[in-house]
Coordinates of C-alpha atoms in Angstrom, one line a residue:
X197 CA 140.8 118.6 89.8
X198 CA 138.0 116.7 91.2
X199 CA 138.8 116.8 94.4
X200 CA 138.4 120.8 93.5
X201 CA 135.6 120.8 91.9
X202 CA 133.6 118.1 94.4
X203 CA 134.9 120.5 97.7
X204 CA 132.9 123.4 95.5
X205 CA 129.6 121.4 94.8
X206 CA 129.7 120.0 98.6
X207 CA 130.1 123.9 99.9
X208 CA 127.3 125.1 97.4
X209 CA 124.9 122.5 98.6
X210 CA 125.9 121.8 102.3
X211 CA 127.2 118.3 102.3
X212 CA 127.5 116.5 105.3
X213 CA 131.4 115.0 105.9
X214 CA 130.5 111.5 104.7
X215 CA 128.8 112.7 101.6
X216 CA 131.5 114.9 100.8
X217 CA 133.6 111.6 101.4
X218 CA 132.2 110.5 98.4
X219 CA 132.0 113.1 96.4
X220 CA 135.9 113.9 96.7
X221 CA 136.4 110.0 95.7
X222 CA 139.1 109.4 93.3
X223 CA 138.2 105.7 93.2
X224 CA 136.8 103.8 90.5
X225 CA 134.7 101.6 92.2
X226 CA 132.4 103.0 95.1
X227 CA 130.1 101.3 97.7
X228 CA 127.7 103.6 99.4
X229 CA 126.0 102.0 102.0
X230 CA 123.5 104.6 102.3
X231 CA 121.2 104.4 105.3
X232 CA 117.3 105.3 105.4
X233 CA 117.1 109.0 104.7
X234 CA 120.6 109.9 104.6
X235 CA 120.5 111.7 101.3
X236 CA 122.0 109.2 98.6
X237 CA 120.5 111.3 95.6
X238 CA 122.0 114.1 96.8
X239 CA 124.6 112.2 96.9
X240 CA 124.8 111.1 93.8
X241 CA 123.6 114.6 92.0
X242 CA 126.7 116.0 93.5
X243 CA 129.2 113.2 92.4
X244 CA 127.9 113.7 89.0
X245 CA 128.1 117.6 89.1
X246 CA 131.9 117.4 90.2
X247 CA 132.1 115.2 87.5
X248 CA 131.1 117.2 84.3
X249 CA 132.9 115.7 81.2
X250 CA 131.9 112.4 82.8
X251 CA 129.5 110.3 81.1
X252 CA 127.3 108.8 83.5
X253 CA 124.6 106.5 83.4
X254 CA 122.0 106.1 86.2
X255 CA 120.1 103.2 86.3
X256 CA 117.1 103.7 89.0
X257 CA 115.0 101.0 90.2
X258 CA 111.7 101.7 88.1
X259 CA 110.6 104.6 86.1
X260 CA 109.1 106.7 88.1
X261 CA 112.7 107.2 89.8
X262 CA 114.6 107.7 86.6
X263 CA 112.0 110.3 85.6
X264 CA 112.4 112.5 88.7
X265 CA 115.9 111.8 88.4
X266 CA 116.1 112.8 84.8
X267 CA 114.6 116.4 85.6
X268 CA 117.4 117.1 88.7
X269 CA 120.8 115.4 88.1
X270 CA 123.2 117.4 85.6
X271 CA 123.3 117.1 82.3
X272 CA 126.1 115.0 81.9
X273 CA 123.9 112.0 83.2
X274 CA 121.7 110.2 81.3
X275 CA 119.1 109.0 83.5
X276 CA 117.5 105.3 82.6
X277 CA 116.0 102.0 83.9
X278 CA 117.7 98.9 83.0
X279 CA 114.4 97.8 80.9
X280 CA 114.4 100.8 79.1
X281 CA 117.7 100.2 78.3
X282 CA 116.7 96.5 77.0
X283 CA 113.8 97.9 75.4
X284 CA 115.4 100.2 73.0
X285 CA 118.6 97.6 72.2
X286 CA 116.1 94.3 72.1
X287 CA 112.9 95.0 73.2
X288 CA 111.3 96.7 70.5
X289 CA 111.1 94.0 68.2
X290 CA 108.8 92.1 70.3
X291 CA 106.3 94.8 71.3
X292 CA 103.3 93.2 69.1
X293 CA 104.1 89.8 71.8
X294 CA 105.0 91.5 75.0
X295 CA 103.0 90.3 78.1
X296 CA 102.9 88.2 81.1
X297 CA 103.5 84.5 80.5
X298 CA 100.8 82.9 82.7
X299 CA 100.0 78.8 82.7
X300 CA 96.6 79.7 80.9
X301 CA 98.8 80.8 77.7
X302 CA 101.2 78.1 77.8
X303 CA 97.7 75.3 78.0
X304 CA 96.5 77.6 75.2
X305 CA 99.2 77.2 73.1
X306 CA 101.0 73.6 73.6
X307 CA 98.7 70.2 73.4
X308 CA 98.4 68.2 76.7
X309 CA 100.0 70.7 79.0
X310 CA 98.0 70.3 82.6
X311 CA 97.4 73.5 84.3
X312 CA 99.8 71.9 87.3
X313 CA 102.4 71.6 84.0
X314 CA 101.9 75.1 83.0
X315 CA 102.6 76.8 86.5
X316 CA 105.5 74.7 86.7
X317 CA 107.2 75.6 83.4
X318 CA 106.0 79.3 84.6
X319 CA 107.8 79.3 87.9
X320 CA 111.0 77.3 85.9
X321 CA 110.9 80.3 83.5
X322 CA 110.7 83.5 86.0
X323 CA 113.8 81.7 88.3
X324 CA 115.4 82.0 84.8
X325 CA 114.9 85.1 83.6
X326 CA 115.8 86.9 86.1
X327 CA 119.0 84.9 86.4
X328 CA 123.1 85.8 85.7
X329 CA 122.8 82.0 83.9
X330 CA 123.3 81.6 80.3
X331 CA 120.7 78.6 79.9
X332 CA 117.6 76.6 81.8
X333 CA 119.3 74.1 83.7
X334 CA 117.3 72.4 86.7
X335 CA 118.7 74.6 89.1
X336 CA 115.6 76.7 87.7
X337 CA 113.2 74.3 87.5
X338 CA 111.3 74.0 91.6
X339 CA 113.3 71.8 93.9
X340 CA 110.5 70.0 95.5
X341 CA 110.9 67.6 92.1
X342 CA 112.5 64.3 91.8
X343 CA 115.4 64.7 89.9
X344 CA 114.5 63.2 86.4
X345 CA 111.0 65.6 86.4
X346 CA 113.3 68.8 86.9
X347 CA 115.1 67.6 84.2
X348 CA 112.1 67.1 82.0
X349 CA 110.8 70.6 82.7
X350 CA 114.2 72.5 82.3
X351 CA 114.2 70.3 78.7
X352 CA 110.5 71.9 78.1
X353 CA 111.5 75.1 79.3
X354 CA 114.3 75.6 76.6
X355 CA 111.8 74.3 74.3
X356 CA 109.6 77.3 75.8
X357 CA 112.2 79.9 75.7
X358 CA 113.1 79.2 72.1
X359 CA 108.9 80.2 71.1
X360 CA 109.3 82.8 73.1
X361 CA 112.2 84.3 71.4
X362 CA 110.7 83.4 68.0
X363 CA 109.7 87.0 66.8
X364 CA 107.1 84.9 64.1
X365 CA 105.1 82.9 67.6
X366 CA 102.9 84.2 69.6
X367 CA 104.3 82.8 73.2
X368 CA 104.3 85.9 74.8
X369 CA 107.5 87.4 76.1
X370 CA 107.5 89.4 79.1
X371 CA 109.5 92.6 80.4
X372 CA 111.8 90.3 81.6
X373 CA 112.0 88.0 78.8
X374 CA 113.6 91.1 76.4
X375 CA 116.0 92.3 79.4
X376 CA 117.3 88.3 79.4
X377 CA 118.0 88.7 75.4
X378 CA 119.7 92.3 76.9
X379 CA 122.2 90.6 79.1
X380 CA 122.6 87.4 76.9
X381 CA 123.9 89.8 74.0
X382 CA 126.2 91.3 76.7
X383 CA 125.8 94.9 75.7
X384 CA 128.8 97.4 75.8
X385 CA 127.9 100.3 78.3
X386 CA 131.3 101.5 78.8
X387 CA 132.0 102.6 75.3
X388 CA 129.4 105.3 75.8
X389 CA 129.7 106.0 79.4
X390 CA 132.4 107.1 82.3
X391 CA 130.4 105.7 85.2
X392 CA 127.8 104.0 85.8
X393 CA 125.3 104.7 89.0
X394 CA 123.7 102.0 90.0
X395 CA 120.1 103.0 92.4
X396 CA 118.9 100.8 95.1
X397 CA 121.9 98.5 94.8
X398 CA 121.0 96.0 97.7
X399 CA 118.0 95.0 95.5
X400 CA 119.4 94.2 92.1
X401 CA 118.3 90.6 90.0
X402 CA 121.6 88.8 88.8
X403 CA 120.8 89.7 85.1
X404 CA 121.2 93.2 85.6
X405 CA 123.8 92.8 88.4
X406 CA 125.4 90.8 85.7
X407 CA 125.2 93.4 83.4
X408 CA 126.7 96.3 85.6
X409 CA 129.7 94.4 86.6
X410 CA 130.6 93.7 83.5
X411 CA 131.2 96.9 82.4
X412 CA 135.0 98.1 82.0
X413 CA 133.9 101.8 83.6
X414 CA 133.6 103.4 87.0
X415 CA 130.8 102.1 88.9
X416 CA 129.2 103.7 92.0
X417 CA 127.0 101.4 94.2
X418 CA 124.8 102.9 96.2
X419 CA 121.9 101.0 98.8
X420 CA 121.3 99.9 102.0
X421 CA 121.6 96.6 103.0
X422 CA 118.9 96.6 105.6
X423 CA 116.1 97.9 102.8
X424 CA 116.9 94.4 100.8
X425 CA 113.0 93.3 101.1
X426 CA 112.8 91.1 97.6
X427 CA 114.3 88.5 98.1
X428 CA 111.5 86.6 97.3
X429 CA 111.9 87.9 93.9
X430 CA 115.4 86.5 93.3
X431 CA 116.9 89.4 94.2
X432 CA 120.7 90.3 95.6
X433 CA 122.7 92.9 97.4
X434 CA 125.0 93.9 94.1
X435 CA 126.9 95.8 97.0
X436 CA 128.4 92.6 97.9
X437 CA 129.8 91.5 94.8
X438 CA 132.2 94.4 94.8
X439 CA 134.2 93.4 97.7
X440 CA 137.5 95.7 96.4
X441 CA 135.5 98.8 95.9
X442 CA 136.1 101.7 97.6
X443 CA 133.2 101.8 101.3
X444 CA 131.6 104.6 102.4
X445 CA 128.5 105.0 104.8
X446 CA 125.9 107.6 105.1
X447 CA 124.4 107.5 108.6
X448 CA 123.1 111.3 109.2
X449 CA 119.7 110.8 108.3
X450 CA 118.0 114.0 107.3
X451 CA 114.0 112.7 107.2
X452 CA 113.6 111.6 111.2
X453 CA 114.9 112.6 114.4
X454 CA 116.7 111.0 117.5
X455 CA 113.4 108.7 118.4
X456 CA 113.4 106.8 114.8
X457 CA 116.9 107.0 114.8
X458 CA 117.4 104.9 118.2
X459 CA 114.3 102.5 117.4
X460 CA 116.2 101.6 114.1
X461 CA 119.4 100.9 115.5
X462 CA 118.2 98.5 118.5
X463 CA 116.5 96.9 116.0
X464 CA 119.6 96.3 113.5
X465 CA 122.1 95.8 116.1
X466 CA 119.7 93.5 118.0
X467 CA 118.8 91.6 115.2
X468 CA 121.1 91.8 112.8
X469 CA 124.7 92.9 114.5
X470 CA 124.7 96.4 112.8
X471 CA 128.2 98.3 113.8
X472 CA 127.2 101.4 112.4
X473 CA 124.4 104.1 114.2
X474 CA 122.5 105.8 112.6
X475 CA 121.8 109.8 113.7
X476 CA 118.7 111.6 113.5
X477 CA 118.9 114.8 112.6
X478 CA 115.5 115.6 111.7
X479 CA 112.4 117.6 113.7
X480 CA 109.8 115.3 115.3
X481 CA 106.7 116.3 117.2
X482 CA 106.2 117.4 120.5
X483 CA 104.9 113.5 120.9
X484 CA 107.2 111.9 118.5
X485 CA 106.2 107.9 120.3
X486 CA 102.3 109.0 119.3
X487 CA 100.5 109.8 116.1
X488 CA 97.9 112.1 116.7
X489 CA 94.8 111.0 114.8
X490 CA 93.2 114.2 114.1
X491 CA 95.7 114.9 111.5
X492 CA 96.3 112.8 108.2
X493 CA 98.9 110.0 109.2
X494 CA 99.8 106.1 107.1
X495 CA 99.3 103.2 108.5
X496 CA 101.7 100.8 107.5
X497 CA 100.8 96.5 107.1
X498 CA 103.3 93.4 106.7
X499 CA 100.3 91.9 104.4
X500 CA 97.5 93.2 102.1
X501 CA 95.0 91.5 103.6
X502 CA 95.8 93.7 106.7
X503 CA 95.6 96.3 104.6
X504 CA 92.3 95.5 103.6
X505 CA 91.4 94.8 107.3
X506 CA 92.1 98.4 108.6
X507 CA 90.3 100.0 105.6
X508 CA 87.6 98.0 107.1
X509 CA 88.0 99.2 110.4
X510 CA 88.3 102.7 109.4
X511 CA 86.0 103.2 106.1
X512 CA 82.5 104.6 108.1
X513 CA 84.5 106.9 110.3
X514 CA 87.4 108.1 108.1
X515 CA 88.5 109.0 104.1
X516 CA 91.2 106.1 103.0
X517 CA 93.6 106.1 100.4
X518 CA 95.2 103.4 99.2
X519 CA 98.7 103.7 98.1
X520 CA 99.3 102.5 94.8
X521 CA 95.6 102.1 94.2
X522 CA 93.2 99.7 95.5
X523 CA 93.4 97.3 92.7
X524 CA 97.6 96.4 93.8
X525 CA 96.1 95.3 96.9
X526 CA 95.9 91.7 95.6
X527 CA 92.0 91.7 96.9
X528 CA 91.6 88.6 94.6
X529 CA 93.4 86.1 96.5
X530 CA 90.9 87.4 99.4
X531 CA 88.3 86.4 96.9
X532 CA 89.6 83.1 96.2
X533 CA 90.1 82.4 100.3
X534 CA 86.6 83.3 100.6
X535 CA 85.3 81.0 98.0
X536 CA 87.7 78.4 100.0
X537 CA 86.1 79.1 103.1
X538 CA 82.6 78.7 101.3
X539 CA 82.9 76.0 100.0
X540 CA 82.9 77.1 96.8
X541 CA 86.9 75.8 95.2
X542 CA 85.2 75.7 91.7
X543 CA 85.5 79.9 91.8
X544 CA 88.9 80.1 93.2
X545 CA 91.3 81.5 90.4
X546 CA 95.0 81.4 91.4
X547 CA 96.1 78.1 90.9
X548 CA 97.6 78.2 94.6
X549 CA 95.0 78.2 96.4
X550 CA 93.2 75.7 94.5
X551 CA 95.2 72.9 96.2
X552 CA 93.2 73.5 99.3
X553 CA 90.1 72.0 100.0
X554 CA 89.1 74.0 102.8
X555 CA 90.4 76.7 105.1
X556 CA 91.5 74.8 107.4
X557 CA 93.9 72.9 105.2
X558 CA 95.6 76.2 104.3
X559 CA 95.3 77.6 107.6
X560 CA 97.5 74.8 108.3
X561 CA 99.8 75.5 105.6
X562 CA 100.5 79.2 106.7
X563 CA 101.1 78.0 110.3
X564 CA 103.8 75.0 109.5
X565 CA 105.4 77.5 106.7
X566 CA 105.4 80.7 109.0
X567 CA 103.4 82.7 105.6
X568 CA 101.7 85.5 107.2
X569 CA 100.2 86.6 103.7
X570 CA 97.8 83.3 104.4
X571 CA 97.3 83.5 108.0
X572 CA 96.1 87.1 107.5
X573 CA 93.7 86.3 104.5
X574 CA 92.1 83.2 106.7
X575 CA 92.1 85.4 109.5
X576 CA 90.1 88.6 107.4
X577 CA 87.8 85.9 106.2
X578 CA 87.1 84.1 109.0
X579 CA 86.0 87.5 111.1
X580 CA 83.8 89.0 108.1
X581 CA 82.1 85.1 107.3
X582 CA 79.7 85.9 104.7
X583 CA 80.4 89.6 104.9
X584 CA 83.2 90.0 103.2
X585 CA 82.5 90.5 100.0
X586 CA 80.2 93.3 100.2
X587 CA 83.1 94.8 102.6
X588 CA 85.4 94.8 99.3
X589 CA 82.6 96.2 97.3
X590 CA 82.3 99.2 99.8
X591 CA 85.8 99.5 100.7
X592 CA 86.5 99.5 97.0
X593 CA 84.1 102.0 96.3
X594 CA 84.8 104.4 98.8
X595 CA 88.4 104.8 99.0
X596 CA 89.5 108.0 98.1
X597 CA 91.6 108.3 94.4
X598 CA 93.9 111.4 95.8
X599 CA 96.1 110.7 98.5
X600 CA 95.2 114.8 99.9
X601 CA 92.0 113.8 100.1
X602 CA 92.5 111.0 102.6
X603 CA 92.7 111.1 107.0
X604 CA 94.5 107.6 106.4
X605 CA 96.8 106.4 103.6
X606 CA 97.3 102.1 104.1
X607 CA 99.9 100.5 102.3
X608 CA 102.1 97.4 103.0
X609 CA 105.6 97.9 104.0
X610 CA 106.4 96.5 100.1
X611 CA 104.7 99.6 98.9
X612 CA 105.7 102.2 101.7
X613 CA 109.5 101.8 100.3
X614 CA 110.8 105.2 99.0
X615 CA 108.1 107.3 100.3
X616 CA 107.9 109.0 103.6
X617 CA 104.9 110.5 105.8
X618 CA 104.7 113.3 108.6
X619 CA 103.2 110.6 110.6
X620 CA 103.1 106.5 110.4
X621 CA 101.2 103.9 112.7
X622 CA 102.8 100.5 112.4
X623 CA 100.4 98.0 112.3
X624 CA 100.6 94.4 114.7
X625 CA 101.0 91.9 111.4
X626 CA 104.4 91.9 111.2
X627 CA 106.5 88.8 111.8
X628 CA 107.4 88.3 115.7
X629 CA 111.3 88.8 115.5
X630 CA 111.5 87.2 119.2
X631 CA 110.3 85.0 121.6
X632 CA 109.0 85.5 125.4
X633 CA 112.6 84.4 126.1
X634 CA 113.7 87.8 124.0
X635 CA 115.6 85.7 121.5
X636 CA 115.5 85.7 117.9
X637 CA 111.9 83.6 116.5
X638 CA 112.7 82.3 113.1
X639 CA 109.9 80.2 113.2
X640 CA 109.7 78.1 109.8
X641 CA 111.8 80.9 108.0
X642 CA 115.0 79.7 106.6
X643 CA 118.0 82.8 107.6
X644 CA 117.4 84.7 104.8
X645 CA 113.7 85.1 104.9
X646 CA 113.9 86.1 108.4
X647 CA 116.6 88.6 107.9
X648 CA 114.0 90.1 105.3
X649 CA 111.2 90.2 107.7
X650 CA 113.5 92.5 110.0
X651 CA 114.1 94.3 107.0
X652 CA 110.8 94.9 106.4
X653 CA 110.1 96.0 109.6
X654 CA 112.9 99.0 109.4
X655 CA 111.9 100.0 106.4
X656 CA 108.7 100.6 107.5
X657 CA 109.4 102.5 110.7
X658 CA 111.8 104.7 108.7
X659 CA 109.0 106.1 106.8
X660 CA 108.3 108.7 110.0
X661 CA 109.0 112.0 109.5
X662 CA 107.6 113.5 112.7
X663 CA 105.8 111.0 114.7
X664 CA 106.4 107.2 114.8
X665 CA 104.0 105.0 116.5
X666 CA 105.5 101.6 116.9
X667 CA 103.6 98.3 117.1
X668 CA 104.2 94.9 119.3
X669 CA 106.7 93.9 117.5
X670 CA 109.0 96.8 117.9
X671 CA 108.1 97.1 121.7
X672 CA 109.2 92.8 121.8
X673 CA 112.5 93.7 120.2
X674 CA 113.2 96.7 122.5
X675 CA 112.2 95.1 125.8
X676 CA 114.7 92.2 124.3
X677 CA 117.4 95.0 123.9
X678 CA 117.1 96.4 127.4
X679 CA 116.9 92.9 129.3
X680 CA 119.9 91.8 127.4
X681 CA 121.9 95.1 128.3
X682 CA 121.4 94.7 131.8
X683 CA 122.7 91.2 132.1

């Protein structure tokens, strides 16, 4: 019957063979490993339509997703974020406390708590909640601790959580904080629904990994592996921790032709071993390797502060957009360098960067620890000197609100993930994947963070539609590629 049914949706709406692979499933538990622009909403639209007294639940990666979502999968899907779903079970009851717990609020509202404390118990509480863990143990609390203070601070972190909780005290709980409660209460999806559809799988936290899994209904996992670029945020490939399910791979990508395509896959079979190819089937320009500047095209950065540096650059000749708005651009830590560099610490406001006593120092820092966010802030300051804070001023002022008014939309690669462009320039901030030698340059990065920066890296040159203009770091990896085949 649904093998029926799923042949009729994949011949209404042209499925390719592997999507139809997944569509005629009769499995339970699905992995889609679903490569950049291969169609995995359509996809999953037509799993669900072949499906239609299936409940189904989709859970999408923010709301903006699970809106458009909403308005084109079938009726028989109801299309959510996990918050939302935390919000209406838990979440509500705390509305008149929910906000970001910063160190200021926690100095605000405990006696003798030093700023230094505060970020601590912070940093102890995020790890937490956007754990699988049941409690604070010091696995949460920051390694670089002797032993006995971790155990302190996971002690005063309980102490925290419980105030948080507290529905009568006015320690804020944030988004996370409520979507903790969620998992902790171990809510029962599968009574109401078939399947569940779990969005952008290779990016999940463990608390809401831990809450799909544990659901006794179908599940369908769908991601790619190779677009897992938050890490940093605790999260996981979900994929992964369903090693019985049922694989399938989409590899016909529909958004870029053969060019992208072949740049993409010397770059995950160089770097990462990659077994699958991926195949272009899209239209590119009669100059695919070259964006042609007198039409609108993205520029796409490793770090804001390259961002910021190419609005710079381009502001007196050109119309900007930034994606996202200017004010996610994170132009205050680019504040608090400067005042750094000025010799000004008393102004600096993040708590980071307040460590430093001069630019050197965290020069220094971003050198030994291979962070290119703070080599490219010291770098920005330390070409616009005295400068630069007019430069934001302008920069600010004059970027254009609407993307179709711009000649030039800048972004990070963070931001650039699920869109796509006619045209993208990479820029030259990225991290160097490999040495003169052609081998891979891990620098200070420990193997995970360094399989994200190549991550990164495919994610942003992924976002081409028609033309693709790669930087040095793409050309390194190629010319690496090429020596190493003709050995």
């Amino acid at each position: 019957m649904i093998e029926d049914a799923g042949r009729a949706v994949s011949d209404a709406i042209a499925l390719t063979e592997q999507q139809r692979g997944v569509v005629e499933s009769a499995a339970t538990e699905l992995v889609v490993n679903a490569y950049a622009g291969t169609g995995k909403t359509t996809t999953l639209r037509a799993y669900a339509a072949a499906r239609p007294q299936q409940r189904m639940l989709y859970l999408a990666f923010n709301k903006v997703t699970a809106s458009e979502a909403a308005a084109s999968f079938p009726p028989n899907v109801a299309c959510r974020t996990v918050h939302s779903l935390a919000y209406t079970a838990v979440g509500h009851r705390y509305r008149h406390k929910l906000g970001p717990l910063r160190a200021s609020d926690i100095m605000r509202l405990y006696q003798g708590v030093t700023a230094a404390m505060a970020e601590l118990l912070v940093q102890t509480m995020e790890s937490y909640l956007v754990s699988a863990d049941d409690s604070i143990e010091i696995d949460h609390v920051p390694s670089d601790l002797a032993l006995s203070d971790r155990q302190q601070f996971a002690a005063a972190a309980r102490r925290l959580w419980n105030d948080m909780q507290a529905e009568d005290k006015s320690t804020p709980l944030p988004h996370d904080g409520y979507l903790k409660l969620y998992q902790l209460g171990r809510p029962v999806l599968w009574r109401r629904h078939d399947v569940i559809l779990l969005d952008e799988a290779q990016d999940t936290n463990p608390v809401t990994a831990d809450i799909v899994l544990r659901q006794r209904c179908g599940k369908v996992l769908v991601g790619d592996r190779h677009q897992s670029i938050y890490g940093f945020r605790g999260s996981i490939n979900a994929m992964a921790m369903m090693p019985r399910a049922e694989a399938h791979y989409l590899t016909r990508s529909m958004r870029f032709g053969a060019p992208v395509a072949q740049a993409a896959n010397v770059l995950l079979q160089t770097m990462k071993g990659e077994t699958h190819a991926i195949t272009g089937m899209g239209a590119m320009s009669a100059t695919p390797g070259q964006v042609d500047r007198s039409q609108p095209y993205a520029i796409i950065s490793r770090s804001n502060a390259s961002v910021f540096a190419q609005a710079v650059r381009a502001i007196n000749q050109s119309r900007v957009h930034f994606v996202g708005g200017v004010q996610n651009y994170l132009l205050g830590k680019l504040t608090d360098v400067h005042h750094i560099w000025s010799g000004r610490k008393d102004l600096v406001q993040d708590a980071f960067y307040r460590d430093f006593d001069d630019i050197d120092t965290l020069a220094l820092h971003g050198r030994e620890t291979g962070d290119k966010e703070i080599l490219s802030l010291v770098s920005v300051v330390r070409e616009y000197r005295a400068a630069l804070p007019g430069l934001i001023a302008t920069v600010t002022g004059a970027a254009c609100e609407r993307a179709a008014d711009a000649d030039i939309l800048l972004m990070t690669a963070h931001r650039s993930k699920g869109l796509e462009f006619d045209q993208v320039l990479l820029d030259d901030d990225f991290h160097d994947l490999v040495d003169k030698q052609g081998k891979p340059n891990r620098g200070a990065l420990d193997a995970q963070a360094f399989e994200q920066e190549i991550n990164l890296l495919y994610v942003a040159m992924t976002r081409a539609r028609r033309a693709l203009e790669l930087n040095r770091q793409c050309f390194a990896v190629l010319n690496a590629a090429q020596r190493a085949a003709k050995k």
